[in-house]
Short mmCIF file of C-alpha atoms in Angstrom, two decimals:
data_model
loop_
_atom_site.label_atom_id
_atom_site.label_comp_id
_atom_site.label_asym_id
_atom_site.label_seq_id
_atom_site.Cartn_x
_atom_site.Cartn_y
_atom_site.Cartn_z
CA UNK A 1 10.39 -26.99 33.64
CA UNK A 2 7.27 -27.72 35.24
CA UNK A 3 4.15 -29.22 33.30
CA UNK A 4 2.45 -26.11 33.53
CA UNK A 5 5.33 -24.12 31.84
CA UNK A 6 5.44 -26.64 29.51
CA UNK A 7 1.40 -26.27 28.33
CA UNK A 8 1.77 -22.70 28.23
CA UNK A 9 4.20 -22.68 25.83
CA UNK A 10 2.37 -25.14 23.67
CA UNK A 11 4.77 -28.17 24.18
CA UNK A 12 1.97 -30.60 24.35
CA UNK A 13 -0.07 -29.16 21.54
CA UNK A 14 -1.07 -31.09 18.54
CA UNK A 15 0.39 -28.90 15.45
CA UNK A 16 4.06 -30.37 15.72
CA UNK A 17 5.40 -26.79 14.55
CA UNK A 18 3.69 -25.35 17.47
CA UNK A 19 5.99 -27.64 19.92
CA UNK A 20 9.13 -26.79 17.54
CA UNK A 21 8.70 -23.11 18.16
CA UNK A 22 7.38 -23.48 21.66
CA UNK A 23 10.51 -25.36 22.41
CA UNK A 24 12.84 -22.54 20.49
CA UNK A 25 10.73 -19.84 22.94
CA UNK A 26 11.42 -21.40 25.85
CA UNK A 27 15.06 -21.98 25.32
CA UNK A 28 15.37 -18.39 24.50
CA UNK A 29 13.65 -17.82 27.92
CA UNK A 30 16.61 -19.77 29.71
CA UNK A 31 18.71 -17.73 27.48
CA UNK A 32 17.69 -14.54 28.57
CA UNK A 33 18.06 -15.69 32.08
CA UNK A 34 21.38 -16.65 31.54
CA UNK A 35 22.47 -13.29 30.18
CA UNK A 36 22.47 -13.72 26.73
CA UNK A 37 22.28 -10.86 24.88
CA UNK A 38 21.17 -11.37 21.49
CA UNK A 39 18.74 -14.52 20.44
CA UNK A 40 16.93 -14.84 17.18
CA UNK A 41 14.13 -17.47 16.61
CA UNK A 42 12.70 -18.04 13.56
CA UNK A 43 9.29 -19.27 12.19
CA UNK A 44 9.65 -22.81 11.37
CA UNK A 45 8.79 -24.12 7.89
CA UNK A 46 4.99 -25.48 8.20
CA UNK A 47 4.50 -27.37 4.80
CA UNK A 48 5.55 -28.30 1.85
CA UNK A 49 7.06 -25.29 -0.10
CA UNK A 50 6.09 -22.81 2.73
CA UNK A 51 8.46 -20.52 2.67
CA UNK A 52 7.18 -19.00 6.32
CA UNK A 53 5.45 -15.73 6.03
CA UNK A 54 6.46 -14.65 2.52
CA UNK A 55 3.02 -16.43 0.80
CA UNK A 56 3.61 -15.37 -2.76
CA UNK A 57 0.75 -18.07 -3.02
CA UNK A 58 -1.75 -19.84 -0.38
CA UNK A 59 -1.88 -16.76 1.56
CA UNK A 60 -4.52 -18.15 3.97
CA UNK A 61 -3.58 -21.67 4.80
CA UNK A 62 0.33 -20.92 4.92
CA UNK A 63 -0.32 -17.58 7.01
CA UNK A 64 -3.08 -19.76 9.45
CA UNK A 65 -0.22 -22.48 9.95
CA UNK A 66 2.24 -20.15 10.79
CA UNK A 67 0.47 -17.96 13.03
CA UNK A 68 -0.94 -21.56 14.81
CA UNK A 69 2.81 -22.57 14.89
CA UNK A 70 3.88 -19.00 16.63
CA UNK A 71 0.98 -17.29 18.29
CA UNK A 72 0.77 -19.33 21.50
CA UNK A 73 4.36 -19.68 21.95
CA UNK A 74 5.16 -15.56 21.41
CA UNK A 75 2.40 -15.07 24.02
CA UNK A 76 4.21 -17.71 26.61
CA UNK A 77 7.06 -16.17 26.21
CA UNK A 78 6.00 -12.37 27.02
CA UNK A 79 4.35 -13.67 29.81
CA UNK A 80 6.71 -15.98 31.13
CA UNK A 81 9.35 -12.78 30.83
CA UNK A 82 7.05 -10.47 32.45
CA UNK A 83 6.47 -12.62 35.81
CA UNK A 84 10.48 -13.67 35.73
CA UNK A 85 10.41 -9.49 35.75
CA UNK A 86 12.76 -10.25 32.79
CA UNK A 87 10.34 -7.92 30.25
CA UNK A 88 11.90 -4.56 31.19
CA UNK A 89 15.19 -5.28 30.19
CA UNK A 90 15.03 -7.34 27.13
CA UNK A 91 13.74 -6.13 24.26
CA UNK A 92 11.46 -8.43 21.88
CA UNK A 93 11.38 -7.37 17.96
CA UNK A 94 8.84 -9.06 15.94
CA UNK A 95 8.75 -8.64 12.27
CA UNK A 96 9.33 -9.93 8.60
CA UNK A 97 11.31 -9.02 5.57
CA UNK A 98 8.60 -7.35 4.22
CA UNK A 99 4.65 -6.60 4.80
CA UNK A 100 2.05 -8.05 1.70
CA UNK A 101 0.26 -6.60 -1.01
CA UNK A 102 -3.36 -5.67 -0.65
CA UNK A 103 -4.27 -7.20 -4.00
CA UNK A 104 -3.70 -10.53 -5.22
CA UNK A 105 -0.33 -12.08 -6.24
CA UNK A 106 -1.95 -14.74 -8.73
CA UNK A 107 -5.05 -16.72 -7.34
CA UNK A 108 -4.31 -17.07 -3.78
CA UNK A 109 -1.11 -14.90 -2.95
CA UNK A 110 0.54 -11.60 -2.34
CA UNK A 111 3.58 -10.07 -3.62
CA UNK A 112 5.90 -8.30 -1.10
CA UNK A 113 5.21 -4.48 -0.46
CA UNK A 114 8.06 -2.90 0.97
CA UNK A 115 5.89 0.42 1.51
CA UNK A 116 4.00 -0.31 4.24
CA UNK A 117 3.72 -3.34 6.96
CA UNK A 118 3.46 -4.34 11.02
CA UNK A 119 6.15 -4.68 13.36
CA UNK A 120 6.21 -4.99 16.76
CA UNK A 121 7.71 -4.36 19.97
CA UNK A 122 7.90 -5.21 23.52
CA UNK A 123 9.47 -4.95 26.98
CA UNK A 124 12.93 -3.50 26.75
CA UNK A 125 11.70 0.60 27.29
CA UNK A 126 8.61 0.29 25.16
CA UNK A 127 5.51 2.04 25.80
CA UNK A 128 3.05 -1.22 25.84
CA UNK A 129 0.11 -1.03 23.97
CA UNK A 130 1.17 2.15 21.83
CA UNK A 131 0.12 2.04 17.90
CA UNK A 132 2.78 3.90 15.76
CA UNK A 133 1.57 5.05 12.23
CA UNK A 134 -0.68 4.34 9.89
CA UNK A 135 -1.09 3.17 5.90
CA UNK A 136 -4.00 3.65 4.02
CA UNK A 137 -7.17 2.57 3.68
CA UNK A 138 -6.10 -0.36 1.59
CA UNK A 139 -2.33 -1.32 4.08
CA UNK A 140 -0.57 -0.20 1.06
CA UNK A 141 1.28 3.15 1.80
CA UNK A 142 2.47 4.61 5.27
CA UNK A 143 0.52 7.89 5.34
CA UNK A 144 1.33 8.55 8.93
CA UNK A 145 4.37 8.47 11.40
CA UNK A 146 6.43 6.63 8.79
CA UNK A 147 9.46 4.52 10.39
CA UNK A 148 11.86 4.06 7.74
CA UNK A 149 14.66 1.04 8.59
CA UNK A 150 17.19 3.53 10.26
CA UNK A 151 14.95 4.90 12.67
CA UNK A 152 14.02 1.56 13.86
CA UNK A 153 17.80 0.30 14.43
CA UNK A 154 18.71 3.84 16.04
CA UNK A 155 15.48 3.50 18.18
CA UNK A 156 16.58 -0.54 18.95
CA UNK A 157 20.41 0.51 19.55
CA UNK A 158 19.53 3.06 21.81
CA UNK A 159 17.27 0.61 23.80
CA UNK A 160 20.56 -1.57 23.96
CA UNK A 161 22.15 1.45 25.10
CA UNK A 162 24.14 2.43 22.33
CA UNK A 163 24.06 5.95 20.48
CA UNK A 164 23.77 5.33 16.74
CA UNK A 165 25.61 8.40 16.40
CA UNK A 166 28.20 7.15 17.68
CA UNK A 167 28.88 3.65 16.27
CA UNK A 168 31.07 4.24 13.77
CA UNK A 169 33.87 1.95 12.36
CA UNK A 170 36.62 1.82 9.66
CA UNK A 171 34.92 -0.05 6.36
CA UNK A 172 36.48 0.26 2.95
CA UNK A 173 38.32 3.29 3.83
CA UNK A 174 35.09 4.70 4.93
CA UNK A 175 33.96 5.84 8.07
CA UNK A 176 30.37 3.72 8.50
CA UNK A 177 27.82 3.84 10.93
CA UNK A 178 25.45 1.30 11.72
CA UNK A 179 22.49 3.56 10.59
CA UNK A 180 25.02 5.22 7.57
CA UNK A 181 23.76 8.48 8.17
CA UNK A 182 20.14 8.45 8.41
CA UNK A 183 18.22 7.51 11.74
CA UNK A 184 15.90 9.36 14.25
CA UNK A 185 14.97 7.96 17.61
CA UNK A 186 10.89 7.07 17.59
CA UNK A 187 10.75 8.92 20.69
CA UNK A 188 6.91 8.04 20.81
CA UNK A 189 6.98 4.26 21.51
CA UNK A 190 9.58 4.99 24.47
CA UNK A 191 9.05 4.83 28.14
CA UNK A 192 11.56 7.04 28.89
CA UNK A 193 12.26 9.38 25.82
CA UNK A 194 15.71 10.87 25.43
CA UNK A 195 15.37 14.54 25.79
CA UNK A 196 15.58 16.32 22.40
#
């Protein structure tokens, strides 16, 4: 890789985690070029105890270390896809187990809150820069354009090219589908929509 590459993907910054994931992102770059289909990177660990995003306690320093560990890494490696012209065909999922509480988990934490939190997506068939839903005033509650789990895997598989309708195998006796049978395409964050 050239020394320009490297810098952009933070492999000569000072925050040793930064270098950990910028070296994870660019390997999953090469990945992608060699037609891997599925790659998973993971947050790495920033401190003692941190248990990456979920801050049951020092919220603020644990979330400012991670997001210095990921943030200029991520960005490399959208940008580095795009100019490749890699983007439009692989899809990039961010997210977490679980969003945060808007109210304190002891003196400096939150609890998880399954009810409303941020993912994102990119490249792959998604409409760039499109906001999907909404909680409330206080990020607790979806009020609008809720995406429960299924929706988001049929919406992914069909990106992939799979119907989730149609992805059933032979569990337990059972016929089971990926999304059991719940899931709606979120037709809305697509560049090309299925027609209904």
């Amino acid at each position: 890789e050239t020394a320009s590459t490297k810098r952009m993907y933070g492999l000569d910054h000072k925050f040793a985690h930064t270098r950990t994931y910028g070296s994870a992102c660019l390997l999953a770059r090469r990945l992608v070029e060699q037609g891997v289909r599925f790659i998973e990177l993971t947050c790495p660990p920033v401190g003692d105890g941190a248990d990456r995003w979920d801050q049951h306690s020092n919220l603020k320093g644990g979330h400012e270390a991670n997001s210095l560990a990921v943030d200029q890494p991520i960005a490399a490696l959208l940008a580095d896809l795009k100019q490749r012209g890699l983007l439009d065909t692989t899809l990039v999922v961010w997210g977490g187990e679980f969003g945060r509480t808007p109210f304190a988990q002891g003196s400096n934490g939150r609890d998880h809150n399954p009810f409303g939190f941020t993912m994102w997506l990119a490249g792959g068939g998604i409409k760039g820069g499109t906001v999907y839903g909404r909680t409330d005033d206080y990020g607790y509650k979806v009020v609008e354009n809720k995406v429960e789990i299924h929706d988001l895997h049929a919406t992914m598989l069909h990106l992939l090219g799979l119907d989730h309708t149609r992805t059933t195998f032979r569990f337990g006796g059972r016929d089971m589908r990926l999304t059991d049978v719940h899931g709606h395409l979120v037709k809305d964050i697509m560049l090309d929509p299925p027609a209904a």
